[in-house]
Short mmCIF file of C-alpha atoms in Angstrom, two decimals:
data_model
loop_
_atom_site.label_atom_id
_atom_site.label_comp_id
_atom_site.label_asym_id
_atom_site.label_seq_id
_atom_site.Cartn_x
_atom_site.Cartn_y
_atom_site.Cartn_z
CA UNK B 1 5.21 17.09 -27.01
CA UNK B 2 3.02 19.62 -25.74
CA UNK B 3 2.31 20.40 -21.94
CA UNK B 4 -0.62 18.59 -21.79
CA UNK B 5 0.57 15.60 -24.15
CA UNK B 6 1.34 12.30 -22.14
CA UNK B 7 5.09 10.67 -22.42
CA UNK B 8 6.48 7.46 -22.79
CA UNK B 9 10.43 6.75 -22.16
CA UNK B 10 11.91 3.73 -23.36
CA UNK B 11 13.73 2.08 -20.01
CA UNK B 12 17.22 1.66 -20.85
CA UNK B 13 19.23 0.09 -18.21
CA UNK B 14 20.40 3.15 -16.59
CA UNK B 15 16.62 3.96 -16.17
CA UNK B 16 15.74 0.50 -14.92
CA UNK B 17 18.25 1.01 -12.23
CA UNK B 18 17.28 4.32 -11.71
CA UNK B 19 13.79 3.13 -11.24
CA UNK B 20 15.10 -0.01 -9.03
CA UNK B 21 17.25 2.07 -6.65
CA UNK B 22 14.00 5.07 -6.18
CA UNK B 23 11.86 1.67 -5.52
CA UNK B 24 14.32 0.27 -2.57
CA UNK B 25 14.71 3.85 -1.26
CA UNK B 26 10.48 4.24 -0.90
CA UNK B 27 10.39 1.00 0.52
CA UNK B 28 13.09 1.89 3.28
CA UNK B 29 11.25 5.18 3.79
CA UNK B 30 8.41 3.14 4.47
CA UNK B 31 10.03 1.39 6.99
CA UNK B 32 11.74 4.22 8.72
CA UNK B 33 8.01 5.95 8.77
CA UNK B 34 6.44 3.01 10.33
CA UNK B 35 8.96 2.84 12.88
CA UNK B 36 8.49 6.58 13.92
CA UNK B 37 4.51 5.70 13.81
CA UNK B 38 5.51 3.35 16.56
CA UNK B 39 7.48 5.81 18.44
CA UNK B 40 4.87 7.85 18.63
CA UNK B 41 2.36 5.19 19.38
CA UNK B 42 4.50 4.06 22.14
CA UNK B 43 4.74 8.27 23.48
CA UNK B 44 0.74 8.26 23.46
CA UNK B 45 0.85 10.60 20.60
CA UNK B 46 -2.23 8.52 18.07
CA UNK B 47 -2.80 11.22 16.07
CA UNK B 48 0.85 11.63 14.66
CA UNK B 49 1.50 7.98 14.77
CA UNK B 50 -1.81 7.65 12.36
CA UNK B 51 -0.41 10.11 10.03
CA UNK B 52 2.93 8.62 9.98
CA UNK B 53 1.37 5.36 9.38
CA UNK B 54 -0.60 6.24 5.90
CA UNK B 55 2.29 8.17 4.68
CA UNK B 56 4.56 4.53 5.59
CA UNK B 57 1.77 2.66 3.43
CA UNK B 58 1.67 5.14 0.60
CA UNK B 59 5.72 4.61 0.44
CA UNK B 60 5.38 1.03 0.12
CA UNK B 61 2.92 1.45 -2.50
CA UNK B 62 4.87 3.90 -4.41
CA UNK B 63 8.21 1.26 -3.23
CA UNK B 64 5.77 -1.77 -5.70
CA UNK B 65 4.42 0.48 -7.99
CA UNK B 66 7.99 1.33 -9.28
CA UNK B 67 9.32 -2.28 -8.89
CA UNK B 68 6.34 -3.10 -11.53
CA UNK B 69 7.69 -0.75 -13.48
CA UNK B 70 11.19 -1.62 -13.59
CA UNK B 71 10.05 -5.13 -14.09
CA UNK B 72 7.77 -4.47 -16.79
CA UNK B 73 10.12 -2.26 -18.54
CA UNK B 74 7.18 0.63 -18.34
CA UNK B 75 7.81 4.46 -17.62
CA UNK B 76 5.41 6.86 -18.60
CA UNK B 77 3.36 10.13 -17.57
CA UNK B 78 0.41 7.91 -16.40
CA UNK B 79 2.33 6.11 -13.77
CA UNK B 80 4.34 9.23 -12.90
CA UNK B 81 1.36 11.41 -11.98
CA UNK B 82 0.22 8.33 -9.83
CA UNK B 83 2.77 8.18 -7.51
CA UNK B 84 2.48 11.54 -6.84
CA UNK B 85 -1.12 11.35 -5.58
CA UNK B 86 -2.27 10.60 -2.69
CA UNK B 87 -5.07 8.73 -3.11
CA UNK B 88 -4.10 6.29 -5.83
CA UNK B 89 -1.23 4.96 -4.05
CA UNK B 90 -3.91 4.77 -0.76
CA UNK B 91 -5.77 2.74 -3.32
CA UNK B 92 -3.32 0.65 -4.85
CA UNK B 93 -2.67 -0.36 -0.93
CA UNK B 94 -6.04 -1.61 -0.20
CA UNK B 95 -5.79 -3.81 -3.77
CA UNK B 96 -2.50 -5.46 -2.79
CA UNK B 97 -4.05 -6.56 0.66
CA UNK B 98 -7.23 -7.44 -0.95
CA UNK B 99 -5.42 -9.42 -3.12
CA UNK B 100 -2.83 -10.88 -0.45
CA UNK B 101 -5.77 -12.24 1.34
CA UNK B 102 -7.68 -13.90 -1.65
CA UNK B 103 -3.83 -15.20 -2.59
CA UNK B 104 -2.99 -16.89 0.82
CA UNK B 105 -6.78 -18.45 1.40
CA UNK B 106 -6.39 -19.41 -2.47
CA UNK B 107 -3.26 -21.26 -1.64
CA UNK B 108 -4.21 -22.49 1.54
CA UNK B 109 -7.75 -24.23 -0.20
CA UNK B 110 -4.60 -25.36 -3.09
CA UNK B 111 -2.97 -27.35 0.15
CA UNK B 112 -5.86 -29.02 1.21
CA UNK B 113 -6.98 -29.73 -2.19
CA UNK B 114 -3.27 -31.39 -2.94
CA UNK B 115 -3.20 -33.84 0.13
CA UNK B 116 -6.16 -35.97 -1.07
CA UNK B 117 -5.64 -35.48 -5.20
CA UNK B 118 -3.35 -37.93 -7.43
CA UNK B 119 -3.09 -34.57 -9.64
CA UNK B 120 -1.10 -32.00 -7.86
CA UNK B 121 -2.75 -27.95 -8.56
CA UNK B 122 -0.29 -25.49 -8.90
CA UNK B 123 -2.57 -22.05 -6.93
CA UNK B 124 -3.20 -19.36 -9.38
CA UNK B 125 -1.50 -15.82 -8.85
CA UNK B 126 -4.47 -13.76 -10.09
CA UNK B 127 -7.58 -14.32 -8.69
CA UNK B 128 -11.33 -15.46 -11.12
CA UNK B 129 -13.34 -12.33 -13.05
CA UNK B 130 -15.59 -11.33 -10.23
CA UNK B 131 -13.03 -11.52 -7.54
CA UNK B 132 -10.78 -9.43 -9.41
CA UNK B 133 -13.67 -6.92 -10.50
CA UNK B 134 -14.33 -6.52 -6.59
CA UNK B 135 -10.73 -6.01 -6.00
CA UNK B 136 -10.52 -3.18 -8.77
CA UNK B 137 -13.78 -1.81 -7.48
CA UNK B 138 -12.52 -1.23 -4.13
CA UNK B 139 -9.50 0.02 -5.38
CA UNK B 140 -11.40 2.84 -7.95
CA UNK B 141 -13.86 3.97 -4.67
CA UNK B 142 -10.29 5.24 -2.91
CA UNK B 143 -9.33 7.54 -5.73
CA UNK B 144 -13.27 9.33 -5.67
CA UNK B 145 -13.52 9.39 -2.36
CA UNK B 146 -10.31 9.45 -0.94
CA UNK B 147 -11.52 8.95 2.51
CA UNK B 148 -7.59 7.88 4.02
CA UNK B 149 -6.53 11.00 2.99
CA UNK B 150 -8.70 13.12 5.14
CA UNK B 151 -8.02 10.97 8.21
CA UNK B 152 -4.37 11.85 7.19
CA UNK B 153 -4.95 15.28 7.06
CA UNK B 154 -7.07 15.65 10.25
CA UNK B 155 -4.22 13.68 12.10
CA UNK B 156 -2.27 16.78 11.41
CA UNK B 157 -4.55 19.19 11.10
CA UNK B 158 -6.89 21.50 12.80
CA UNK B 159 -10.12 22.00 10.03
CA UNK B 160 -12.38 24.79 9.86
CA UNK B 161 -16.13 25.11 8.01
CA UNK B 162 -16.88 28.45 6.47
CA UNK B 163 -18.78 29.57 9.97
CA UNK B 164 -15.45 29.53 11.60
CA UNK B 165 -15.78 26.34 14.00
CA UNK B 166 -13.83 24.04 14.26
CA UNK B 167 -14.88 20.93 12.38
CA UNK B 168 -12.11 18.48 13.61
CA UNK B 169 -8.80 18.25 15.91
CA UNK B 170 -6.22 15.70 15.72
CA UNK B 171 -6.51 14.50 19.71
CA UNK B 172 -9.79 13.51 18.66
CA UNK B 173 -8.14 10.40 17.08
CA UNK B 174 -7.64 8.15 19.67
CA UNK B 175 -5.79 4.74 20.48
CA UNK B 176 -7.61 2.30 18.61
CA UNK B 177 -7.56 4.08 15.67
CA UNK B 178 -3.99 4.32 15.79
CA UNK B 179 -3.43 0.44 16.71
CA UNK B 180 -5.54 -0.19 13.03
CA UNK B 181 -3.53 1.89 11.07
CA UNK B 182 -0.28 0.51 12.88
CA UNK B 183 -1.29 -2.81 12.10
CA UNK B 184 -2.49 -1.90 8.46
CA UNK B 185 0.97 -0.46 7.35
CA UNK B 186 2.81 -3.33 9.32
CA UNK B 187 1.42 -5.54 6.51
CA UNK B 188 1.99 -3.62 3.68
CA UNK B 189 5.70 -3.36 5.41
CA UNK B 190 5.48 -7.14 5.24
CA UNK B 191 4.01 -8.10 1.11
CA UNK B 192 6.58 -5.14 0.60
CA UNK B 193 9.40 -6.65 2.16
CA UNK B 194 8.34 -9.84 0.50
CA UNK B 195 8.63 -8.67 -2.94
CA UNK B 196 12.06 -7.28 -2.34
CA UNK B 197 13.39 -11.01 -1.55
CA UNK B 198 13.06 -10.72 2.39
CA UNK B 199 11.17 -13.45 3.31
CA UNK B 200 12.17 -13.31 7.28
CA UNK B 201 8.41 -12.06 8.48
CA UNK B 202 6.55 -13.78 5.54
CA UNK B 203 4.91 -16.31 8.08
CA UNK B 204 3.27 -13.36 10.12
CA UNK B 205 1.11 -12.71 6.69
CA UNK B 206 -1.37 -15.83 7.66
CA UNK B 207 -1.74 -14.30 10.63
CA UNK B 208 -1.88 -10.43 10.07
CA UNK B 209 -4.03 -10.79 6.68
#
């Protein structure tokens, strides 16, 4: 294969593990991030704890993505080059809580539905065609305008126009802004934790989501 040529590896079992063991590790990292994001929440220090917060989601994402994968029995150059950018793993995040919200009303409606029906519905995992197109919509905007991203970087960062001013600071992200991201990456912490068996904070997700 050339440079630019695209690869596909069969996953042997030593790969699938492979795969498996990176997955739990991102997910832990995720964790560990989150829990510094607090720290620093705690310490008054938004900015930082914002940053630490998206980087916390985009390791969950990247922790799914690669469960997926070892699941599926899929490794390839297309999914490789997505967990190594930024924005598609910010999107991939707003498509599993779009579609952790659909699932749980979904199931909830299912409930209802059950208690007064002599047939008993099963609730569907994947949500109808236009649903799903919004989901995927969403998802697509985040990877051409990654708009996470730049809050990330102006958490951190100091930017600059081409005048020389000064076109952002991190202390001008405040409290509130902090508390949202906090809260976002506490519930990808959550569907993550979920989907690695841990089902100990799985009730907070009807009341997070």
């Amino acid at each position: 294969m050339g440079k630019k040529d695209g690869w596909v590896v069969p996953v042997t079992p030593e790969i699938r593990r492979n795969i498996e063991n990176t997955a739990h590790a991102a997910y832990m990292n995720g964790s560990n991030l989150r829990q510094d994001a607090v720290t620093l929440f705690e310490s008054c220090r938004y900015p930082r704890a914002v940053a630490l917060a998206i980087l916390a989601e985009e390791e969950f994402s990247k922790a799914l993505i690669l469960k997926a994968s070892a699941e599926q029995g899929r490794w390839d150059s297309n999914l490789y080059k997505a967990l190594h950018k930024h924005p598609e793993k910010q999107g991939i995040v707003e498509g599993i809580m779009a579609h952790a919200i659909w699932f749980i009303g979904h199931a909830k409606f299912i409930e209802r539905l059950n208690r007064v029906s002599l047939v008993q519905v099963r609730p569907s995992m994947l949500p109808g065609d236009k649903e799903m197109e919004k989901i995927l919509s969403n998802v697509k905007s985040y990877f051409k305008k990654p708009i996470k991203d730049k809050l990330k970087q102006n958490s951190i960062y100091v930017s600059i126009d081409k005048s020389g001013k000064t076109t952002s600071k991190p202390d001008q992200i405040g409290k509130e802004e902090a508390e949202t991201y906090l809260n976002k990456s506490y519930k990808m912490n959550v569907i993550t934790e979920v989907a690695f068996g841990d089902y100990s904070n799985a009730k907070d997700l009807e009341d997070i989501l």
